[in-house]
CSV table of C-alpha atoms and ligand atoms in Angstrom, one decimal:
chain,number,residue,atom,x,y,z
A,1,MET,CA,-10.3,28.9,4.9
A,2,ASP,CA,-11.0,29.2,1.2
A,3,GLY,CA,-10.6,25.5,0.5
A,4,ALA,CA,-8.6,25.7,-2.7
A,5,ARG,CA,-5.0,26.4,-3.5
A,6,SER,CA,-3.7,27.9,-6.7
A,7,THR,CA,-1.6,25.6,-8.8
A,8,THR,CA,1.7,26.5,-10.5
A,9,SER,CA,0.3,25.3,-13.8
A,10,GLY,CA,-2.8,27.5,-13.5
A,11,LEU,CA,-5.0,24.5,-14.2
A,12,GLU,CA,-7.9,23.6,-12.0
A,13,PRO,CA,-6.4,21.3,-9.3
A,14,GLY,CA,-6.8,17.7,-10.1
A,15,ARG,CA,-7.4,18.1,-13.8
A,16,THR,CA,-5.1,17.7,-16.8
A,17,ASP,CA,-6.2,19.9,-19.6
A,18,GLY,CA,-8.1,18.1,-22.3
A,19,VAL,CA,-8.0,14.7,-20.8
A,20,VAL,CA,-11.2,14.5,-18.8
A,21,THR,CA,-14.3,15.2,-20.9
A,22,GLY,CA,-18.0,14.3,-20.7
A,23,PRO,CA,-20.2,13.8,-17.7
A,24,PRO,CA,-18.8,12.8,-14.3
A,25,GLN,CA,-18.6,9.1,-13.6
A,26,GLU,CA,-21.6,7.6,-11.9
A,27,GLN,CA,-20.3,6.1,-8.7
A,28,PRO,CA,-21.5,2.6,-7.8
A,29,ALA,CA,-22.5,1.7,-4.3
A,30,MET,CA,-19.7,0.6,-2.1
A,31,VAL,CA,-19.8,-2.2,0.5
A,32,GLN,CA,-19.9,-0.6,3.9
A,33,LEU,CA,-20.3,-2.2,7.3
A,34,LEU,CA,-19.3,0.7,9.5
A,35,THR,CA,-20.4,4.2,8.8
A,36,GLU,CA,-18.2,7.3,9.1
A,37,ASP,CA,-19.7,8.1,12.5
A,38,GLY,CA,-19.0,4.6,13.8
A,39,HIS,CA,-22.3,2.8,13.4
A,40,LEU,CA,-22.6,-0.8,12.2
A,41,VAL,CA,-24.7,-1.4,9.1
A,42,PRO,CA,-25.9,-4.9,8.0
A,43,ASP,CA,-24.9,-6.4,4.6
A,44,ASP,CA,-26.6,-9.4,3.1
A,45,ARG,CA,-23.8,-10.3,0.8
A,46,PHE,CA,-20.7,-10.0,2.9
A,47,GLY,CA,-22.1,-9.9,6.4
A,48,ASP,CA,-21.3,-13.6,7.0
A,49,PHE,CA,-17.6,-12.8,6.4
A,50,ALA,CA,-17.6,-9.8,8.8
A,51,PRO,CA,-14.9,-9.9,11.5
A,52,ASP,CA,-15.9,-11.0,15.0
A,53,PRO,CA,-16.3,-8.0,17.3
A,54,ALA,CA,-13.7,-9.5,19.6
A,55,THR,CA,-11.1,-8.7,16.9
A,56,TYR,CA,-12.0,-5.0,16.7
A,57,PRO,CA,-9.5,-3.9,19.3
A,58,GLY,CA,-6.7,-5.8,17.5
A,59,LEU,CA,-7.7,-4.3,14.1
A,60,TYR,CA,-7.6,-0.8,15.6
A,61,ARG,CA,-4.3,-1.5,17.3
A,62,ASP,CA,-2.6,-2.5,14.0
A,63,MET,CA,-4.0,0.6,12.3
A,64,PHE,CA,-2.9,2.8,15.1
A,65,LEU,CA,0.6,1.3,15.3
A,66,ILE,CA,1.2,1.5,11.5
A,67,ARG,CA,0.1,5.1,11.3
A,68,ARG,CA,2.6,5.9,14.1
A,69,PHE,CA,5.3,3.9,12.2
A,70,ASP,CA,4.5,6.0,9.2
A,71,GLN,CA,4.9,9.3,11.1
A,72,GLU,CA,8.2,8.1,12.6
A,73,SER,CA,9.6,7.0,9.3
A,74,THR,CA,8.7,10.4,7.7
A,75,ALA,CA,10.6,12.1,10.6
A,76,LEU,CA,13.6,9.8,10.0
A,77,GLN,CA,13.6,10.7,6.3
A,78,ARG,CA,13.4,14.4,7.1
A,79,GLN,CA,16.4,14.0,9.5
A,80,GLY,CA,18.5,12.4,6.7
A,81,GLN,CA,18.4,8.9,8.0
A,82,LEU,CA,16.3,7.5,5.0
A,83,ALA,CA,16.8,8.4,1.4
A,84,LEU,CA,13.0,8.4,0.8
A,85,TRP,CA,9.8,7.5,2.5
A,86,VAL,CA,6.5,6.4,1.1
A,87,PRO,CA,3.6,7.3,3.5
A,88,LEU,CA,0.5,5.1,3.9
A,89,THR,CA,-1.6,7.4,6.1
A,90,GLY,CA,-5.2,7.2,5.1
A,91,GLN,CA,-4.9,3.6,3.7
A,92,GLU,CA,-4.6,1.8,7.1
A,93,ALA,CA,-8.0,0.2,6.9
A,94,ALA,CA,-7.5,-1.1,3.3
A,95,GLN,CA,-4.2,-2.6,4.3
A,96,ILE,CA,-4.8,-4.0,7.8
A,97,GLY,CA,-8.3,-5.1,6.9
A,98,SER,CA,-7.1,-7.1,3.8
A,99,GLY,CA,-4.0,-8.4,5.6
A,100,TRP,CA,-6.1,-9.8,8.5
A,101,ALA,CA,-8.2,-11.7,6.0
A,102,MET,CA,-5.2,-13.7,4.7
A,103,GLN,CA,-4.3,-17.0,6.1
A,104,ALA,CA,-0.7,-18.3,6.7
A,105,ALA,CA,-0.6,-20.2,3.3
A,106,ASP,CA,-1.8,-17.2,1.3
A,107,TYR,CA,0.8,-15.1,-0.4
A,108,ALA,CA,0.8,-11.3,-0.8
A,109,PHE,CA,2.6,-9.4,-3.6
A,110,PRO,CA,2.9,-5.7,-2.5
A,111,THR,CA,3.8,-2.4,-4.1
A,112,TYR,CA,6.1,-0.1,-2.2
A,113,ARG,CA,3.4,1.3,0.1
A,114,GLU,CA,2.1,-1.8,1.8
A,115,HIS,CA,3.6,-1.3,5.3
A,116,GLY,CA,0.3,-2.2,6.9
A,117,VAL,CA,0.1,-5.5,5.1
A,118,ALA,CA,3.8,-6.1,6.0
A,119,LEU,CA,2.8,-5.7,9.7
A,120,THR,CA,0.0,-8.3,9.3
A,121,ARG,CA,2.4,-10.7,7.7
A,122,GLY,CA,4.8,-10.5,10.6
A,123,VAL,CA,7.6,-8.5,9.0
A,124,ASP,CA,9.6,-6.7,11.7
A,125,LEU,CA,8.9,-3.0,10.9
A,126,PRO,CA,12.6,-1.8,11.1
A,127,ASN,CA,13.4,-4.2,8.3
A,128,ILE,CA,11.1,-2.2,6.0
A,129,LEU,CA,13.4,0.8,6.5
A,130,ARG,CA,16.5,-1.0,5.3
A,131,LEU,CA,15.2,-0.6,1.7
A,132,PHE,CA,14.5,3.1,2.2
A,133,ARG,CA,17.9,3.7,3.8
A,134,GLY,CA,19.5,2.0,0.8
A,135,THR,CA,21.3,-0.8,2.8
A,136,THR,CA,19.5,-3.6,0.9
A,137,ASN,CA,17.3,-4.3,-2.0
A,138,GLY,CA,15.0,-6.3,0.2
A,139,GLY,CA,14.7,-6.3,3.9
A,140,TRP,CA,13.1,-9.7,4.8
A,141,ASP,CA,12.9,-13.3,3.6
A,142,PRO,CA,9.7,-13.4,1.4
A,143,ARG,CA,9.2,-17.1,2.0
A,144,GLU,CA,9.3,-16.7,5.8
A,145,HIS,CA,6.3,-14.4,5.7
A,146,ASN,CA,4.6,-15.3,2.4
A,147,PHE,CA,5.1,-11.6,1.6
A,148,GLN,CA,7.0,-10.7,-1.5
A,149,LEU,CA,9.6,-7.9,-1.5
A,150,TYR,CA,8.4,-4.4,-2.4
A,151,THR,CA,8.0,-3.9,-6.1
A,152,LEU,CA,8.7,-0.4,-7.4
A,153,VAL,CA,8.2,-1.2,-11.1
A,154,LEU,CA,4.5,-0.5,-11.2
A,155,ALA,CA,2.2,-3.5,-11.7
A,156,ALA,CA,5.0,-6.1,-12.3
A,157,GLN,CA,3.9,-7.8,-9.1
A,158,THR,CA,0.4,-8.5,-10.5
A,159,LEU,CA,2.0,-10.9,-13.0
A,160,HIS,CA,4.1,-12.5,-10.3
A,161,ALA,CA,1.0,-13.0,-8.2
A,162,VAL,CA,-0.9,-14.7,-11.0
A,163,GLY,CA,2.2,-16.9,-11.7
A,164,TYR,CA,2.3,-17.8,-8.1
A,165,ALA,CA,-1.4,-18.5,-8.0
A,166,MET,CA,-1.1,-20.8,-11.0
A,167,GLY,CA,1.7,-22.6,-9.1
A,168,ILE,CA,-0.7,-23.1,-6.2
A,169,GLN,CA,-3.2,-24.6,-8.6
A,170,ARG,CA,-0.7,-27.1,-10.0
A,171,ASP,CA,0.6,-28.0,-6.5
A,172,ARG,CA,-3.0,-28.7,-5.4
A,173,ALA,CA,-3.6,-30.8,-8.6
A,174,ALA,CA,-0.6,-32.9,-7.7
A,175,ASP,CA,-1.5,-33.1,-4.0
A,176,PRO,CA,-5.2,-32.9,-3.2
A,177,ASP,CA,-4.2,-32.6,0.5
A,178,ALA,CA,-2.2,-29.4,-0.1
A,179,VAL,CA,-3.5,-26.5,2.0
A,180,PRO,CA,-5.9,-24.4,0.0
A,181,ALA,CA,-4.3,-21.0,-0.6
A,182,ALA,CA,-4.6,-17.9,-2.8
A,183,ALA,CA,-2.3,-15.0,-3.9
A,184,VAL,CA,-3.2,-11.3,-3.3
A,185,ALA,CA,-1.9,-8.8,-5.8
A,186,TYR,CA,-1.8,-5.2,-4.4
A,187,PHE,CA,-1.6,-2.3,-6.9
A,188,GLY,CA,-2.8,1.3,-7.2
A,189,ASP,CA,-5.3,3.1,-9.4
A,190,GLY,CA,-2.3,4.5,-11.4
A,191,ALA,CA,-0.9,1.0,-11.9
A,192,SER,CA,-4.3,-0.2,-13.2
A,193,SER,CA,-3.4,1.6,-16.5
A,194,GLU,CA,-0.3,-0.6,-17.0
A,195,GLY,CA,-0.4,-3.3,-19.6
A,196,ASP,CA,0.9,-5.8,-16.9
A,197,VAL,CA,-2.4,-5.5,-15.1
A,198,HIS,CA,-4.3,-6.4,-18.2
A,199,GLU,CA,-2.1,-9.4,-18.9
A,200,ALA,CA,-2.3,-10.5,-15.3
A,201,MET,CA,-6.1,-10.4,-15.4
A,202,VAL,CA,-6.4,-12.2,-18.7
A,203,PHE,CA,-4.2,-15.0,-17.5
A,204,ALA,CA,-5.9,-15.2,-14.1
A,205,ALA,CA,-9.3,-15.4,-15.9
A,206,SER,CA,-8.2,-17.9,-18.5
A,207,PHE,CA,-6.6,-20.2,-15.9
A,208,ASN,CA,-9.2,-19.5,-13.2
A,209,ALA,CA,-6.2,-18.8,-11.0
A,210,PRO,CA,-6.7,-18.4,-7.2
A,211,VAL,CA,-5.7,-14.7,-7.0
A,212,VAL,CA,-7.3,-11.6,-5.5
A,213,PHE,CA,-6.5,-8.3,-7.2
A,214,PHE,CA,-6.6,-5.7,-4.5
A,215,CYS,CA,-6.6,-2.2,-6.0
A,216,GLN,CA,-6.2,0.6,-3.5
A,217,ASN,CA,-7.9,3.5,-5.3
A,218,ASN,CA,-6.3,6.3,-3.3
A,219,HIS,CA,-7.4,8.8,-5.9
A,220,TRP,CA,-4.0,9.9,-7.0
A,221,ALA,CA,-1.1,8.5,-9.0
A,222,ILE,CA,1.4,11.1,-7.9
A,223,SER,CA,-0.3,14.2,-9.5
A,224,VAL,CA,-2.7,12.3,-11.8
A,225,PRO,CA,-6.2,12.0,-10.5
A,226,SER,CA,-7.9,8.6,-10.7
A,227,GLU,CA,-10.7,9.8,-13.0
A,228,VAL,CA,-8.0,10.3,-15.6
A,229,GLN,CA,-6.9,6.7,-15.3
A,230,THR,CA,-10.4,5.3,-15.9
A,231,ARG,CA,-13.8,6.3,-17.4
A,232,VAL,CA,-15.6,3.6,-15.4
A,233,PRO,CA,-15.3,2.7,-11.7
A,234,LEU,CA,-12.2,0.4,-11.5
A,235,ALA,CA,-14.2,-2.5,-10.0
A,236,GLU,CA,-16.4,-2.7,-13.1
A,237,ARG,CA,-13.4,-3.6,-15.2
A,238,ALA,CA,-13.5,-7.1,-13.8
A,239,ALA,CA,-16.7,-7.8,-15.8
A,240,GLY,CA,-14.7,-7.4,-19.0
A,241,TYR,CA,-12.4,-10.2,-17.8
A,242,GLY,CA,-15.2,-12.4,-16.7
A,243,PHE,CA,-14.7,-12.4,-12.9
A,244,PRO,CA,-16.4,-10.6,-10.0
A,245,GLY,CA,-15.4,-7.0,-9.1
A,246,VAL,CA,-16.4,-5.3,-5.8
A,247,ARG,CA,-16.0,-1.8,-4.7
A,248,VAL,CA,-15.6,-1.5,-1.0
A,249,ASP,CA,-15.3,1.5,1.3
A,250,GLY,CA,-11.6,1.3,1.7
A,251,ASN,CA,-11.7,3.4,4.9
A,252,ASP,CA,-14.0,0.9,6.6
A,253,ILE,CA,-11.8,-1.8,8.0
A,254,LEU,CA,-14.8,-4.1,8.8
A,255,ALA,CA,-16.0,-4.0,5.2
A,256,VAL,CA,-12.5,-4.4,3.7
A,257,ASN,CA,-11.9,-7.4,5.9
A,258,ALA,CA,-15.2,-9.0,5.1
A,259,VAL,CA,-14.9,-8.5,1.3
A,260,THR,CA,-11.3,-9.7,1.2
A,261,ALA,CA,-12.2,-12.8,3.3
A,262,TRP,CA,-15.0,-13.5,0.9
A,263,ALA,CA,-12.8,-13.1,-2.1
A,264,LEU,CA,-10.0,-15.3,-0.7
A,265,ASP,CA,-12.6,-18.0,0.1
A,266,HIS,CA,-13.9,-17.7,-3.4
A,267,ALA,CA,-10.4,-18.1,-4.8
A,268,ARG,CA,-9.2,-20.9,-2.5
A,269,ARG,CA,-12.4,-22.9,-3.4
A,270,GLY,CA,-11.3,-22.9,-7.1
A,271,LYS,CA,-13.9,-20.3,-8.2
A,272,GLY,CA,-11.3,-18.1,-9.7
A,273,PRO,CA,-10.1,-14.5,-9.4
A,274,VAL,CA,-11.8,-11.4,-7.9
A,275,LEU,CA,-11.0,-7.8,-8.2
A,276,ILE,CA,-11.5,-5.6,-5.1
A,277,GLU,CA,-11.4,-1.9,-5.5
A,278,ALA,CA,-10.8,-0.3,-2.1
A,279,PHE,CA,-12.0,3.2,-2.4
A,280,THR,CA,-9.7,5.2,-0.2
A,281,TYR,CA,-7.5,8.3,-0.1
A,282,ARG,CA,-3.8,9.0,0.2
A,283,MET,CA,-4.0,11.6,3.0
A,284,SER,CA,-0.3,12.5,2.8
A,285,ALA,CA,2.3,13.0,0.0
A,286,HIS,CA,3.0,10.4,-2.7
A,287,THR,CA,6.5,10.2,-1.2
A,288,THR,CA,8.7,12.5,0.9
A,289,ALA,CA,9.9,13.9,-2.5
A,290,ASP,CA,6.4,15.1,-3.4
A,291,ASP,CA,4.4,18.2,-2.6
A,292,PRO,CA,0.7,17.5,-3.1
A,293,THR,CA,-0.2,21.2,-2.5
A,294,LYS,CA,1.0,21.7,-6.1
A,295,TYR,CA,-1.7,19.7,-7.6
A,296,ARG,CA,-4.7,19.1,-5.3
A,297,ALA,CA,-7.2,21.2,-3.4
A,298,SER,CA,-7.0,21.5,0.4
A,299,ALA,CA,-10.9,21.2,0.4
A,300,GLU,CA,-10.6,17.7,-1.1
A,301,GLU,CA,-8.0,16.7,1.5
A,302,GLU,CA,-10.2,18.1,4.3
A,303,SER,CA,-13.2,16.2,3.0
A,304,TRP,CA,-11.3,12.9,3.6
A,305,VAL,CA,-10.4,13.8,7.1
A,306,ALA,CA,-14.0,13.2,8.1
A,307,ARG,CA,-13.7,9.7,6.6
A,308,ASP,CA,-10.5,8.8,8.5
A,309,PRO,CA,-10.3,5.0,8.9
A,310,LEU,CA,-9.0,5.2,12.5
A,311,ARG,CA,-11.4,7.7,13.7
A,312,ARG,CA,-14.5,5.7,12.7
A,313,LEU,CA,-13.4,2.5,14.4
A,314,GLU,CA,-12.3,4.5,17.5
A,315,SER,CA,-15.8,6.1,17.7
A,316,HIS,CA,-17.3,2.6,17.5
A,317,LEU,CA,-15.0,1.2,20.2
A,318,ARG,CA,-15.6,4.1,22.6
A,319,ALA,CA,-19.4,4.0,22.0
A,320,THR,CA,-19.4,0.3,22.8
A,321,GLY,CA,-17.6,0.6,26.1
A,322,THR,CA,-13.9,0.1,25.3
A,323,PRO,CA,-12.1,1.7,28.4
A,324,ASP,CA,-9.8,4.7,28.1
A,325,SER,CA,-7.0,2.5,29.3
A,326,PHE,CA,-7.0,0.6,26.0
A,327,PHE,CA,-6.2,3.8,24.2
A,328,THR,CA,-3.6,5.1,26.7
A,329,ASP,CA,-1.8,1.7,26.7
A,330,LEU,CA,-1.7,1.8,22.9
A,331,GLU,CA,-0.2,5.3,23.0
A,332,GLY,CA,2.5,3.9,25.3
A,333,GLU,CA,3.1,1.0,22.9
A,334,ALA,CA,3.5,3.4,20.0
A,335,VAL,CA,6.0,5.5,21.8
A,336,GLU,CA,8.1,2.3,22.6
A,337,GLN,CA,7.7,1.2,19.0
A,338,ALA,CA,9.1,4.6,17.8
A,339,ALA,CA,12.1,4.4,20.1
A,340,ARG,CA,12.9,0.9,19.0
A,341,LEU,CA,12.6,1.9,15.3
A,342,ARG,CA,14.8,4.9,15.7
A,343,LYS,CA,17.5,2.9,17.5
A,344,ALA,CA,17.4,0.1,14.9
A,345,VAL,CA,17.7,2.6,12.0
A,346,LEU,CA,20.6,4.5,13.6
A,347,ALA,CA,22.4,1.1,14.1
A,348,MET,CA,22.0,0.1,10.4
A,349,GLU,CA,25.1,0.1,8.4
A,350,ALA,CA,25.6,3.1,6.1
A,351,PRO,CA,24.6,2.2,2.5
A,352,ASP,CA,27.5,1.4,0.1
A,353,LEU,CA,26.4,3.4,-3.0
A,354,SER,CA,29.3,2.3,-5.1
A,355,HIS,CA,27.7,-1.2,-5.0
A,356,ARG,CA,24.8,0.2,-7.0
A,357,PHE,CA,27.0,0.9,-10.0
A,358,GLY,CA,28.5,-2.6,-9.9
A,359,THR,CA,25.1,-4.3,-10.0
A,360,ALA,CA,23.4,-2.3,-12.9
A,361,TYR,CA,24.7,-4.7,-15.6
A,362,ALA,CA,26.4,-8.1,-15.4
A,363,GLU,CA,29.4,-6.7,-17.3
A,364,PRO,CA,31.0,-3.3,-16.8
A,365,HIS,CA,29.3,-0.6,-19.0
A,366,PRO,CA,31.1,2.5,-20.1
A,367,LEU,CA,28.2,4.8,-19.3
A,368,VAL,CA,27.9,3.4,-15.8
A,369,GLN,CA,31.6,3.6,-15.2
A,370,GLU,CA,31.5,7.2,-16.2
A,371,GLU,CA,28.7,7.8,-13.7
A,372,LEU,CA,30.7,6.0,-11.0
A,373,ARG,CA,33.6,8.4,-11.7
A,374,GLN,CA,31.4,11.4,-11.5
A,375,TRP,CA,29.8,10.2,-8.3
A,376,ARG,CA,33.3,9.6,-6.7
A,377,ASP,CA,34.3,13.1,-7.6
A,378,TYR,CA,31.1,14.4,-6.1
A,379,GLU,CA,31.7,12.5,-2.9
A,380,ALA,CA,35.4,13.6,-2.7
A,381,GLY,CA,34.0,17.2,-2.6
A,382,PHE,CA,32.8,16.5,0.9
A,383,ALA,CA,36.2,15.4,2.3
A,384,PRO,CA,38.1,17.8,4.5
A,385,ALA,CA,40.6,19.9,2.6
A,386,ASP,CA,43.6,18.2,4.1
A,387,GLU,CA,42.3,14.9,2.7
A,388,GLY,CA,42.0,16.2,-0.8
A,389,GLY,CA,38.5,17.8,-0.5
A,390,LYS,CA,37.7,20.9,-2.4
B,1,LIG,C1,6.5,1.0,-14.8
B,1,LIG,C2,6.6,2.3,-14.0
B,1,LIG,N1,6.2,3.4,-14.5
B,1,LIG,C3,6.3,4.6,-13.8
B,1,LIG,C4,6.8,4.6,-12.5
B,1,LIG,C5,6.9,5.9,-11.7
B,1,LIG,N2,5.8,5.9,-10.7
B,1,LIG,C6,6.1,5.6,-9.4
B,1,LIG,S1,4.8,5.6,-8.4
B,1,LIG,C7,3.8,6.2,-9.7
B,1,LIG,C8,2.3,6.4,-9.5
B,1,LIG,C9,1.6,5.2,-9.0
B,1,LIG,O1,0.3,5.5,-8.6
B,1,LIG,P1,-0.7,4.3,-8.1
B,1,LIG,O2,-0.5,3.1,-8.9
B,1,LIG,O3,-2.0,4.9,-8.0
B,1,LIG,O4,-0.1,4.0,-6.6
B,1,LIG,P2,0.1,4.9,-5.4
B,1,LIG,O5,1.6,5.4,-5.5
B,1,LIG,O6,-0.9,6.0,-5.4
B,1,LIG,O7,0.0,4.1,-4.2
B,1,LIG,C10,4.5,6.3,-10.9
B,1,LIG,C11,4.0,6.7,-12.2
B,1,LIG,C12,7.2,3.3,-12.0
B,1,LIG,N3,7.6,3.2,-10.7
B,1,LIG,N4,7.1,2.2,-12.7
């Protein structure tokens, strides 16, 4: 295998002409507790927050089930049952590890890719697909799970998280017996370039708000590589705002869990915000509407296969005596989960797209009315000829 694909643009894959100049970034050390081949490594700073080994099978189970959910959802989209799907494969450790660190009173503000976090917050997985089938704008009650609805407007949720965290602060000032809690704002390396993130961090710092900024640096914002978004490692930006920033190996679930637990503890104790950069990789497409072979090299993708978050915890579990039956039972559970998911999606009502036109503006708008007319004509084209179809 030659390891590199040609691109339609003729540019070197992963580069936008003229944007990246100068020497490559110097990469800071990442927090790691589990090596790529599954060995534990000690860490003085975050070791005290490391998860109990008794939880490792549960952490692995959630990563395994959410990857299978991702695969099944991709298949459902390909079969025309979902309008779009946003894969998370490769980011299971970042999401399950951080989700497990949260307590019931904490509140997560996701993007559109946080299916793993949704699982840890108790969202019934088929409900996530309601949004992607177009049957609803939500899918769950955020207050029931302390898990906000998916936000597709990049970075908007970072401001919501800070506002919520400031609310926690005020509630606790009014009632010292209130349960300590923090907000977690999820966002990507691409979203880190949005002004909203800057405003969110300024406010969080100024008010010492109990919020953890959890950036999944999955290396790509659709076709834009992360080195174009930033000339310094993202975690180092926190210093400019005056709060701690930590880069963690985002494919090491033990390290992600420990660093997030530490950051949440820091925030809940009133010590202010933390930025976590989970250094990970989007192993699949940006969405089912994207083709990553157009902009990135296959050698790069292959280099991340060796760092697969599931594989390294599996190696550790097998090496420490976890029986084969654990893995075969999990396989059975995943098959059952897939069947349940498929059944639930096929039973969901068909989306009423005309509703979309009626909710764009509070009052009817001539442009939207014209688009509605065009859409109805288009739909009529599919009707049988004896019912007026063309
Ligand atoms: C405000 C805004 N601008 C642009 C977009 C279009 N858009 C959707 S996803 C995306 C890339 C986001 O990349 P990143 O933040 O790294 O997250 P990832 O999708 O890789 O998880 C863009 C530009 C959008 N949804 N919202």
